PDB file of C-alpha atoms in Angstrom:
ATOM      1  CA  MET A 270     147.659  93.625 115.140  1.00  0.00           C
ATOM      2  CA  GLY A 271     145.837  90.167 116.777  1.00  0.00           C
ATOM      3  CA  TRP A 272     143.059  91.039 116.783  1.00  0.00           C
ATOM      4  CA  ARG A 273     142.493  92.924 112.993  1.00  0.00           C
ATOM      5  CA  LEU A 274     143.900  89.379 111.593  1.00  0.00           C
ATOM      6  CA  THR A 275     141.365  87.526 113.799  1.00  0.00           C
ATOM      7  CA  LEU A 276     137.958  90.745 112.026  1.00  0.00           C
ATOM      8  CA  ARG A 277     139.622  90.411 109.140  1.00  0.00           C
ATOM      9  CA  PRO A 278     137.774  87.983 107.139  1.00  0.00           C
ATOM     10  CA  TYR A 279     134.636  88.556 108.351  1.00  0.00           C
ATOM     11  CA  VAL A 280     134.935  91.860 107.462  1.00  0.00           C
ATOM     12  CA  LEU A 281     135.141  90.325 103.475  1.00  0.00           C
ATOM     13  CA  ILE A 282     132.362  88.294 103.938  1.00  0.00           C
ATOM     14  CA  VAL A 283     130.189  91.391 105.251  1.00  0.00           C
ATOM     15  CA  PRO A 284     129.562  92.683 100.885  1.00  0.00           C
ATOM     16  CA  ALA A 285     129.158  89.642  99.625  1.00  0.00           C
ATOM     17  CA  LEU A 286     125.952  89.041 102.580  1.00  0.00           C
ATOM     18  CA  LEU A 287     124.772  92.156 102.485  1.00  0.00           C
ATOM     19  CA  LEU A 288     123.970  91.786  98.721  1.00  0.00           C
ATOM     20  CA  THR A 289     123.612  87.900  99.022  1.00  0.00           C
ATOM     21  CA  CYS A 290     119.828  89.992 101.875  1.00  0.00           C
ATOM     22  CA  GLY A 291     120.266  92.384  98.937  1.00  0.00           C
ATOM     23  CA  ILE A 292     118.466  89.628  96.286  1.00  0.00           C
ATOM     24  CA  LEU A 293     116.570  86.930  99.768  1.00  0.00           C
ATOM     25  CA  TYR A 294     114.631  89.764 100.641  1.00  0.00           C
ATOM     26  CA  PRO A 295     113.287  91.348  97.757  1.00  0.00           C
ATOM     27  CA  PHE A 296     112.068  87.645  96.469  1.00  0.00           C
ATOM     28  CA  GLY A 297     111.486  86.193 100.119  1.00  0.00           C
ATOM     29  CA  LEU A 298     108.418  89.432 100.055  1.00  0.00           C
ATOM     30  CA  GLY A 299     107.847  88.762  97.089  1.00  0.00           C
ATOM     31  CA  LEU A 300     106.591  84.396  97.879  1.00  0.00           C
ATOM     32  CA  TYR A 301     105.143  85.654 100.827  1.00  0.00           C
ATOM     33  CA  TYR A 302     102.593  87.534  98.404  1.00  0.00           C
ATOM     34  CA  THR A 303     102.174  85.183  96.261  1.00  0.00           C
ATOM     35  CA  LEU A 304     100.278  83.683  99.057  1.00  0.00           C
ATOM     36  CA  PHE A 305      97.669  86.207  99.636  1.00  0.00           C
ATOM     37  CA  ASP A 306      94.916  88.180  96.658  1.00  0.00           C
ATOM     38  CA  PHE A 307      96.814  90.949  97.014  1.00  0.00           C
ATOM     39  CA  SER A 308      95.597  93.794  93.915  1.00  0.00           C
ATOM     40  CA  ALA A 309      94.607  97.159  93.225  1.00  0.00           C
ATOM     41  CA  SER A 310      91.041  96.819  93.833  1.00  0.00           C
ATOM     42  CA  LYS A 311      91.256  94.014  97.096  1.00  0.00           C
ATOM     43  CA  PRO A 312      94.180  97.002  99.274  1.00  0.00           C
ATOM     44  CA  GLN A 313      93.538  94.436 102.339  1.00  0.00           C
ATOM     45  CA  PRO A 314      94.215  90.540 101.091  1.00  0.00           C
ATOM     46  CA  ASP A 315      93.324  87.677 102.449  1.00  0.00           C
ATOM     47  CA  MET A 316      95.699  84.338 103.334  1.00  0.00           C
ATOM     48  CA  VAL A 317      95.291  82.523  99.932  1.00  0.00           C
ATOM     49  CA  GLY A 318      97.499  80.091 100.784  1.00  0.00           C
ATOM     50  CA  PHE A 319      98.684  78.143  97.144  1.00  0.00           C
ATOM     51  CA  GLU A 320      95.185  79.293  94.776  1.00  0.00           C
ATOM     52  CA  ASN A 321      97.461  81.502  93.060  1.00  0.00           C
ATOM     53  CA  TYR A 322      99.561  79.008  91.570  1.00  0.00           C
ATOM     54  CA  ARG A 323      96.782  76.758  91.393  1.00  0.00           C
ATOM     55  CA  ALA A 324      95.281  79.321  89.465  1.00  0.00           C
ATOM     56  CA  VAL A 325      98.326  80.011  86.893  1.00  0.00           C
ATOM     57  CA  PHE A 326      98.681  76.791  86.072  1.00  0.00           C
ATOM     58  CA  THR A 327      95.600  76.128  85.367  1.00  0.00           C
ATOM     59  CA  GLN A 328      95.223  79.179  83.221  1.00  0.00           C
ATOM     60  CA  GLU A 329      94.882  78.437  79.736  1.00  0.00           C
ATOM     61  CA  ALA A 330      97.488  81.587  78.649  1.00  0.00           C
ATOM     62  CA  PHE A 331      99.927  80.287  81.243  1.00  0.00           C
ATOM     63  CA  TRP A 332     100.750  77.379  78.881  1.00  0.00           C
ATOM     64  CA  ASN A 333     100.508  80.018  75.482  1.00  0.00           C
ATOM     65  CA  SER A 334     103.043  81.726  77.351  1.00  0.00           C
ATOM     66  CA  ALA A 335     105.112  78.781  78.447  1.00  0.00           C
ATOM     67  CA  TRP A 336     105.095  77.081  74.408  1.00  0.00           C
ATOM     68  CA  VAL A 337     105.855  80.217  73.109  1.00  0.00           C
ATOM     69  CA  THR A 338     108.484  81.032  75.443  1.00  0.00           C
ATOM     70  CA  VAL A 339     110.668  77.470  74.939  1.00  0.00           C
ATOM     71  CA  LEU A 340     110.157  78.732  71.444  1.00  0.00           C
ATOM     72  CA  TYR A 341     111.830  81.354  71.505  1.00  0.00           C
ATOM     73  CA  ALA A 342     114.611  79.972  74.012  1.00  0.00           C
ATOM     74  CA  VAL A 343     115.758  77.737  71.882  1.00  0.00           C
ATOM     75  CA  GLY A 344     115.107  78.625  68.792  1.00  0.00           C
ATOM     76  CA  ALA A 345     117.493  81.489  70.118  1.00  0.00           C
ATOM     77  CA  ALA A 346     120.150  80.117  71.803  1.00  0.00           C
ATOM     78  CA  LEU A 347     119.879  77.447  69.206  1.00  0.00           C
ATOM     79  CA  VAL A 348     120.539  79.948  65.957  1.00  0.00           C
ATOM     80  CA  GLU A 349     122.742  82.438  68.347  1.00  0.00           C
ATOM     81  CA  THR A 350     124.490  79.403  68.432  1.00  0.00           C
ATOM     82  CA  VAL A 351     125.372  78.482  65.059  1.00  0.00           C
ATOM     83  CA  LEU A 352     126.230  81.647  63.745  1.00  0.00           C
ATOM     84  CA  GLY A 353     128.171  82.000  66.932  1.00  0.00           C
ATOM     85  CA  VAL A 354     130.688  79.086  66.317  1.00  0.00           C
ATOM     86  CA  ALA A 355     130.751  79.585  62.625  1.00  0.00           C
ATOM     87  CA  VAL A 356     132.120  83.641  63.207  1.00  0.00           C
ATOM     88  CA  ALA A 357     133.778  82.389  65.748  1.00  0.00           C
ATOM     89  CA  LEU A 358     135.963  79.846  63.435  1.00  0.00           C
ATOM     90  CA  LEU A 359     136.804  82.618  61.103  1.00  0.00           C
ATOM     91  CA  LEU A 360     137.777  85.242  62.877  1.00  0.00           C
ATOM     92  CA  HIS A 361     139.519  82.575  64.666  1.00  0.00           C
ATOM     93  CA  ARG A 362     141.837  82.810  61.323  1.00  0.00           C
ATOM     94  CA  SER A 363     144.423  85.668  61.669  1.00  0.00           C
ATOM     95  CA  THR A 364     143.879  88.417  58.431  1.00  0.00           C
ATOM     96  CA  LEU A 365     143.037  91.880  58.821  1.00  0.00           C
ATOM     97  CA  ILE A 366     139.707  91.518  57.476  1.00  0.00           C
ATOM     98  CA  GLY A 367     138.997  88.882  60.700  1.00  0.00           C
ATOM     99  CA  ARG A 368     140.450  92.069  63.492  1.00  0.00           C
ATOM    100  CA  ILE A 369     139.375  94.457  62.522  1.00  0.00           C
ATOM    101  CA  LEU A 370     136.105  92.399  62.184  1.00  0.00           C
ATOM    102  CA  GLU A 371     136.766  91.416  66.061  1.00  0.00           C
ATOM    103  CA  LYS A 372     136.294  94.949  67.196  1.00  0.00           C
ATOM    104  CA  ILE A 373     132.901  95.442  64.907  1.00  0.00           C
ATOM    105  CA  LEU A 374     131.259  92.153  66.234  1.00  0.00           C
ATOM    106  CA  ILE A 375     131.380  93.253  69.616  1.00  0.00           C
ATOM    107  CA  LEU A 376     129.002  96.959  67.677  1.00  0.00           C
ATOM    108  CA  PRO A 377     125.341  95.517  69.100  1.00  0.00           C
ATOM    109  CA  LEU A 378     126.587  94.232  72.282  1.00  0.00           C
ATOM    110  CA  MET A 379     127.313  97.960  72.977  1.00  0.00           C
ATOM    111  CA  ILE A 380     122.680  98.527  72.128  1.00  0.00           C
ATOM    112  CA  ALA A 381     121.218  98.151  75.123  1.00  0.00           C
ATOM    113  CA  PRO A 382     118.514  95.489  73.682  1.00  0.00           C
ATOM    114  CA  VAL A 383     115.215  97.820  73.987  1.00  0.00           C
ATOM    115  CA  ILE A 384     117.239 101.169  71.594  1.00  0.00           C
ATOM    116  CA  ALA A 385     118.286  97.189  69.679  1.00  0.00           C
ATOM    117  CA  ALA A 386     113.845  96.926  69.628  1.00  0.00           C
ATOM    118  CA  ILE A 387     112.990 100.095  68.593  1.00  0.00           C
ATOM    119  CA  ILE A 388     115.331 100.528  66.195  1.00  0.00           C
ATOM    120  CA  TRP A 389     114.829  97.558  64.782  1.00  0.00           C
ATOM    121  CA  LYS A 390     110.993  98.099  64.601  1.00  0.00           C
ATOM    122  CA  LEU A 391     111.676 100.993  62.184  1.00  0.00           C
ATOM    123  CA  MET A 392     113.504  99.670  59.810  1.00  0.00           C
ATOM    124  CA  LEU A 393     110.647  96.456  59.545  1.00  0.00           C
ATOM    125  CA  GLN A 394     108.061  98.590  59.093  1.00  0.00           C
ATOM    126  CA  PRO A 395     106.227  97.440  55.968  1.00  0.00           C
ATOM    127  CA  SER A 396     105.405 101.109  54.011  1.00  0.00           C
ATOM    128  CA  VAL A 397     108.825 102.809  54.884  1.00  0.00           C
ATOM    129  CA  GLY A 398     110.889 100.557  56.478  1.00  0.00           C
ATOM    130  CA  VAL A 399     114.268  99.967  55.036  1.00  0.00           C
ATOM    131  CA  VAL A 400     114.128  96.327  54.972  1.00  0.00           C
ATOM    132  CA  ASN A 401     110.818  96.474  52.490  1.00  0.00           C
ATOM    133  CA  TYR A 402     112.557  98.773  50.286  1.00  0.00           C
ATOM    134  CA  LEU A 403     116.652  96.830  50.011  1.00  0.00           C
ATOM    135  CA  LEU A 404     113.851  93.529  49.506  1.00  0.00           C
ATOM    136  CA  ARG A 405     111.384  95.600  46.895  1.00  0.00           C
ATOM    137  CA  PRO A 406     113.657  94.667  43.722  1.00  0.00           C
ATOM    138  CA  PHE A 407     113.474  91.415  44.938  1.00  0.00           C
ATOM    139  CA  GLY A 408     109.553  91.747  44.730  1.00  0.00           C
ATOM    140  CA  LEU A 409     109.567  90.985  48.213  1.00  0.00           C
ATOM    141  CA  GLY A 410     108.759  94.637  49.194  1.00  0.00           C
ATOM    142  CA  GLY A 411     105.154  94.930  51.508  1.00  0.00           C
ATOM    143  CA  VAL A 412     106.000  92.021  54.192  1.00  0.00           C
ATOM    144  CA  GLN A 413     104.437  92.682  57.431  1.00  0.00           C
ATOM    145  CA  TRP A 414     106.667  91.160  60.022  1.00  0.00           C
ATOM    146  CA  THR A 415     105.423  91.869  62.527  1.00  0.00           C
ATOM    147  CA  ASP A 416     101.587  91.417  62.017  1.00  0.00           C
ATOM    148  CA  THR A 417     101.112  88.318  61.004  1.00  0.00           C
ATOM    149  CA  PRO A 418     101.677  85.963  64.633  1.00  0.00           C
ATOM    150  CA  THR A 419     104.687  83.439  62.393  1.00  0.00           C
ATOM    151  CA  GLY A 420     106.227  86.643  61.743  1.00  0.00           C
ATOM    152  CA  ALA A 421     106.283  88.808  64.735  1.00  0.00           C
ATOM    153  CA  LEU A 422     107.642  85.873  66.519  1.00  0.00           C
ATOM    154  CA  LEU A 423     110.930  85.324  64.032  1.00  0.00           C
ATOM    155  CA  SER A 424     111.361  88.681  64.020  1.00  0.00           C
ATOM    156  CA  SER A 425     111.995  88.754  68.355  1.00  0.00           C
ATOM    157  CA  ILE A 426     114.001  85.634  67.843  1.00  0.00           C
ATOM    158  CA  ALA A 427     115.807  87.809  65.018  1.00  0.00           C
ATOM    159  CA  VAL A 428     115.938  90.537  66.718  1.00  0.00           C
ATOM    160  CA  ASP A 429     117.714  88.255  69.648  1.00  0.00           C
ATOM    161  CA  VAL A 430     120.088  86.845  67.692  1.00  0.00           C
ATOM    162  CA  TRP A 431     121.313  90.558  65.582  1.00  0.00           C
ATOM    163  CA  VAL A 432     121.596  91.473  69.412  1.00  0.00           C
ATOM    164  CA  TYR A 433     124.102  88.116  71.701  1.00  0.00           C
ATOM    165  CA  THR A 434     124.674  85.942  67.933  1.00  0.00           C
ATOM    166  CA  PRO A 435     128.437  88.312  68.849  1.00  0.00           C
ATOM    167  CA  PHE A 436     128.366  88.078  73.120  1.00  0.00           C
ATOM    168  CA  VAL A 437     128.426  83.814  72.129  1.00  0.00           C
ATOM    169  CA  ALA A 438     131.633  84.228  68.941  1.00  0.00           C
ATOM    170  CA  ILE A 439     133.318  86.525  71.594  1.00  0.00           C
ATOM    171  CA  LEU A 440     133.362  83.129  73.895  1.00  0.00           C
ATOM    172  CA  ALA A 441     133.847  80.724  71.340  1.00  0.00           C
ATOM    173  CA  LEU A 442     137.181  82.389  69.962  1.00  0.00           C
ATOM    174  CA  ALA A 443     138.446  82.966  73.042  1.00  0.00           C
ATOM    175  CA  GLY A 444     137.922  78.899  73.934  1.00  0.00           C
ATOM    176  CA  LEU A 445     139.717  78.399  70.699  1.00  0.00           C
ATOM    177  CA  ARG A 446     142.723  81.231  71.533  1.00  0.00           C
ATOM    178  CA  SER A 447     142.811  79.043  74.624  1.00  0.00           C
ATOM    179  CA  LEU A 448     142.653  75.323  73.661  1.00  0.00           C
ATOM    180  CA  PRO A 449     146.266  73.557  73.333  1.00  0.00           C
ATOM    181  CA  THR A 450     147.783  73.445  70.066  1.00  0.00           C
ATOM    182  CA  SER A 451     149.865  69.752  70.846  1.00  0.00           C
ATOM    183  CA  PRO A 452     146.906  68.276  69.433  1.00  0.00           C
ATOM    184  CA  PHE A 453     146.768  70.090  66.186  1.00  0.00           C
ATOM    185  CA  GLU A 454     150.310  69.952  65.754  1.00  0.00           C
ATOM    186  CA  ALA A 455     150.273  66.024  66.210  1.00  0.00           C
ATOM    187  CA  ALA A 456     146.937  65.805  63.773  1.00  0.00           C
ATOM    188  CA  ALA A 457     149.080  68.045  61.159  1.00  0.00           C
ATOM    189  CA  VAL A 458     151.444  65.777  61.481  1.00  0.00           C
ATOM    190  CA  ASP A 459     148.872  62.370  60.400  1.00  0.00           C
ATOM    191  CA  GLY A 460     147.747  64.404  57.765  1.00  0.00           C
ATOM    192  CA  ALA A 461     144.709  64.412  58.715  1.00  0.00           C
ATOM    193  CA  GLY A 462     141.927  66.877  57.400  1.00  0.00           C
ATOM    194  CA  TRP A 463     139.460  69.531  57.925  1.00  0.00           C
ATOM    195  CA  TRP A 464     136.481  68.745  58.276  1.00  0.00           C
ATOM    196  CA  TYR A 465     137.739  65.401  60.606  1.00  0.00           C
ATOM    197  CA  THR A 466     140.643  67.543  63.404  1.00  0.00           C
ATOM    198  CA  PHE A 467     137.582  69.527  63.572  1.00  0.00           C
ATOM    199  CA  ARG A 468     135.273  67.373  65.181  1.00  0.00           C
ATOM    200  CA  ARG A 469     137.386  65.222  66.245  1.00  0.00           C
ATOM    201  CA  LEU A 470     139.641  67.934  68.566  1.00  0.00           C
ATOM    202  CA  THR A 471     137.881  71.077  67.801  1.00  0.00           C
ATOM    203  CA  LEU A 472     134.792  70.695  68.638  1.00  0.00           C
ATOM    204  CA  PRO A 473     134.854  68.393  71.424  1.00  0.00           C
ATOM    205  CA  MET A 474     137.780  70.910  73.051  1.00  0.00           C
ATOM    206  CA  LEU A 475     135.318  73.874  72.097  1.00  0.00           C
ATOM    207  CA  TRP A 476     132.457  72.189  73.369  1.00  0.00           C
ATOM    208  CA  PRO A 477     132.624  73.602  76.815  1.00  0.00           C
ATOM    209  CA  TYR A 478     133.043  77.184  75.930  1.00  0.00           C
ATOM    210  CA  VAL A 479     130.439  76.789  74.001  1.00  0.00           C
ATOM    211  CA  LEU A 480     127.846  75.058  76.693  1.00  0.00           C
ATOM    212  CA  VAL A 481     128.326  78.150  78.353  1.00  0.00           C
ATOM    213  CA  ALA A 482     127.438  79.813  76.272  1.00  0.00           C
ATOM    214  CA  VAL A 483     124.100  77.999  75.599  1.00  0.00           C
ATOM    215  CA  ILE A 484     123.860  78.345  79.460  1.00  0.00           C
ATOM    216  CA  PHE A 485     124.056  82.178  79.395  1.00  0.00           C
ATOM    217  CA  ARG A 486     122.364  82.492  76.280  1.00  0.00           C
ATOM    218  CA  PHE A 487     119.031  79.789  77.174  1.00  0.00           C
ATOM    219  CA  MET A 488     118.872  81.464  81.237  1.00  0.00           C
ATOM    220  CA  ASP A 489     118.320  84.206  79.844  1.00  0.00           C
ATOM    221  CA  SER A 490     115.350  83.855  77.084  1.00  0.00           C
ATOM    222  CA  LEU A 491     113.706  82.452  78.718  1.00  0.00           C
ATOM    223  CA  LYS A 492     113.289  85.778  80.512  1.00  0.00           C
ATOM    224  CA  VAL A 493     112.859  88.614  78.536  1.00  0.00           C
ATOM    225  CA  PHE A 494     111.488  90.534  78.385  1.00  0.00           C
ATOM    226  CA  ASP A 495     112.576  93.729  76.702  1.00  0.00           C
ATOM    227  CA  ILE A 496     112.816  92.830  73.269  1.00  0.00           C
ATOM    228  CA  ILE A 497     109.691  91.454  72.454  1.00  0.00           C
ATOM    229  CA  TYR A 498     107.958  94.367  73.947  1.00  0.00           C
ATOM    230  CA  ALA A 499     109.344  96.906  72.655  1.00  0.00           C
ATOM    231  CA  LEU A 500     109.929  95.504  69.806  1.00  0.00           C
ATOM    232  CA  THR A 501     105.861  93.958  68.934  1.00  0.00           C
ATOM    233  CA  GLU A 502     104.250  94.616  72.311  1.00  0.00           C
ATOM    234  CA  GLY A 503     102.993  90.732  73.024  1.00  0.00           C
ATOM    235  CA  GLY A 504     101.248  90.764  70.089  1.00  0.00           C
ATOM    236  CA  PRO A 505      99.688  90.416  67.505  1.00  0.00           C
ATOM    237  CA  GLY A 506      97.760  88.431  70.047  1.00  0.00           C
ATOM    238  CA  ASP A 507      99.046  86.784  72.653  1.00  0.00           C
ATOM    239  CA  SER A 508     101.419  85.306  70.415  1.00  0.00           C
ATOM    240  CA  THR A 509     105.032  86.327  71.246  1.00  0.00           C
ATOM    241  CA  VAL A 510     103.198  87.037  75.209  1.00  0.00           C
ATOM    242  CA  VAL A 511     106.202  85.407  77.352  1.00  0.00           C
ATOM    243  CA  LEU A 512     106.111  84.424  80.512  1.00  0.00           C
ATOM    244  CA  GLN A 513     108.030  87.414  81.906  1.00  0.00           C
ATOM    245  CA  ILE A 514     105.706  89.513  79.384  1.00  0.00           C
ATOM    246  CA  ARG A 515     103.292  88.023  81.093  1.00  0.00           C
ATOM    247  CA  ALA A 516     103.825  88.719  84.404  1.00  0.00           C
ATOM    248  CA  TYR A 517     104.343  92.693  83.528  1.00  0.00           C
ATOM    249  CA  LEU A 518     100.567  91.876  82.310  1.00  0.00           C
ATOM    250  CA  GLU A 519      99.691  90.786  85.556  1.00  0.00           C
ATOM    251  CA  ALA A 520     101.322  92.693  87.422  1.00  0.00           C
ATOM    252  CA  ILE A 521     100.691  96.211  85.711  1.00  0.00           C
ATOM    253  CA  ARG A 522      98.419  96.914  83.387  1.00  0.00           C
ATOM    254  CA  PHE A 523      95.489  94.067  85.371  1.00  0.00           C
ATOM    255  CA  GLN A 524      96.699  94.566  89.129  1.00  0.00           C
ATOM    256  CA  ARG A 525      95.814  91.576  89.765  1.00  0.00           C
ATOM    257  CA  TYR A 526      99.176  92.555  91.999  1.00  0.00           C
ATOM    258  CA  SER A 527      99.760  88.870  93.684  1.00  0.00           C
ATOM    259  CA  PHE A 528      99.052  87.179  90.973  1.00  0.00           C
ATOM    260  CA  GLY A 529     101.230  88.278  88.270  1.00  0.00           C
ATOM    261  CA  ILE A 530     103.841  88.068  91.257  1.00  0.00           C
ATOM    262  CA  SER A 531     102.561  83.889  91.212  1.00  0.00           C
ATOM    263  CA  TYR A 532     103.630  83.962  87.484  1.00  0.00           C
ATOM    264  CA  THR A 533     107.920  85.747  88.235  1.00  0.00           C
ATOM    265  CA  ILE A 534     107.991  82.628  90.781  1.00  0.00           C
ATOM    266  CA  VAL A 535     106.794  80.044  88.496  1.00  0.00           C
ATOM    267  CA  LEU A 536     109.084  81.199  85.509  1.00  0.00           C
ATOM    268  CA  TRP A 537     112.526  81.451  88.537  1.00  0.00           C
ATOM    269  CA  ALA A 538     111.548  77.854  89.011  1.00  0.00           C
ATOM    270  CA  VAL A 539     111.671  77.524  85.476  1.00  0.00           C
ATOM    271  CA  VAL A 540     114.918  78.823  84.535  1.00  0.00           C
ATOM    272  CA  TYR A 541     116.462  77.278  88.014  1.00  0.00           C
ATOM    273  CA  LEU A 542     115.390  73.837  86.760  1.00  0.00           C
ATOM    274  CA  ALA A 543     116.622  74.320  84.071  1.00  0.00           C
ATOM    275  CA  ALA A 544     119.942  75.858  84.720  1.00  0.00           C
ATOM    276  CA  MET A 545     120.809  72.490  87.546  1.00  0.00           C
ATOM    277  CA  VAL A 546     121.078  70.337  84.383  1.00  0.00           C
ATOM    278  CA  LEU A 547     122.479  71.995  82.003  1.00  0.00           C
ATOM    279  CA  VAL A 548     124.964  73.075  84.536  1.00  0.00           C
ATOM    280  CA  LYS A 549     124.846  69.733  85.656  1.00  0.00           C
ATOM    281  CA  HIS A 550     125.126  68.321  81.321  1.00  0.00           C
ATOM    282  CA  LEU A 551     128.623  70.907  81.920  1.00  0.00           C
ATOM    283  CA  GLY A 552     130.773  69.240  84.613  1.00  0.00           C
ATOM    284  CA  LYS A 553     130.333  65.754  82.114  1.00  0.00           C
ATOM    285  CA  ILE A 554     131.546  68.065  78.778  1.00  0.00           C
ATOM    286  CA  GLN A 555     133.846  69.294  80.328  1.00  0.00           C
ATOM    287  CA  ARG A 556     135.449  65.904  81.930  1.00  0.00           C
ATOM    288  CA  LYS A 557     135.048  64.515  77.992  1.00  0.00           C
ATOM    289  CA  ALA A 558     137.308  67.845  77.008  1.00  0.00           C
ATOM    290  CA  ALA A 559     139.769  67.119  79.998  1.00  0.00           C
ATOM    291  CA  GLU A 560     140.362  64.232  77.966  1.00  0.00           C
ATOM    292  CA  VAL A 561     140.661  64.641  74.037  1.00  0.00           C
ATOM    293  CA  THR A 562     143.625  67.378  75.710  1.00  0.00           C
ATOM    294  CA  THR A 563     144.371  64.089  77.486  1.00  0.00           C
TER     295      THR A 563
END
């Protein structure tokens, strides 16, 4: 019996160890491949060191993709956060309509993002799309939603917002329902108005939950692929070619494998650094929220 108790911790850690190896092995192999010039035209690659990374950072296409990626991530995360918190505040009121809408809210999350993008691509068609059909009475029919650089980027962000705003709303709603009631009761006794209560109590205590949603959505938006590729395939031109799509084009379509993997490693580093900064800021927000509750 004693040896079983001794081995139990090691047995329990085996699944986590296997998962870690399953993650680190392909990641390490990818890092290794970036040190070569492996491509379809060169199946026997030579060691080139950090030449692929130098080529990435000196390529104009990289900086264009980086700029598009930042615009997409910031725009999507910002709009989803504002709308999600607003929806959560509306649903927080325990009404019959609110409870019904709360069930409907999760429907976009049940649809795969690539399927949602294809549906919206059909809906945004200039001639046969339902969106232009509904806008035609207002004199806005025939809009080329995805045929212009600005329109394509905004349309991609709009689809992302449609899919993931419910995620932010549900997380914010869970945060609202977990807030202590005593500070609000004290504020009501003092005659505080809704805006003062929201600004001084609700928002400071809700910030940790909101920031968690921002971290998830910002990180996910930085490495978006499915929505943009299904909706615009990176077009028109390079207007919606984010870093993830650029990596796909280089590695799969142009068959420059090592160069494409270098893009993914750079993107991983960007996401990792962004997550570290946001998580560090989350700790400060949590401490401030704890001060408000006390």
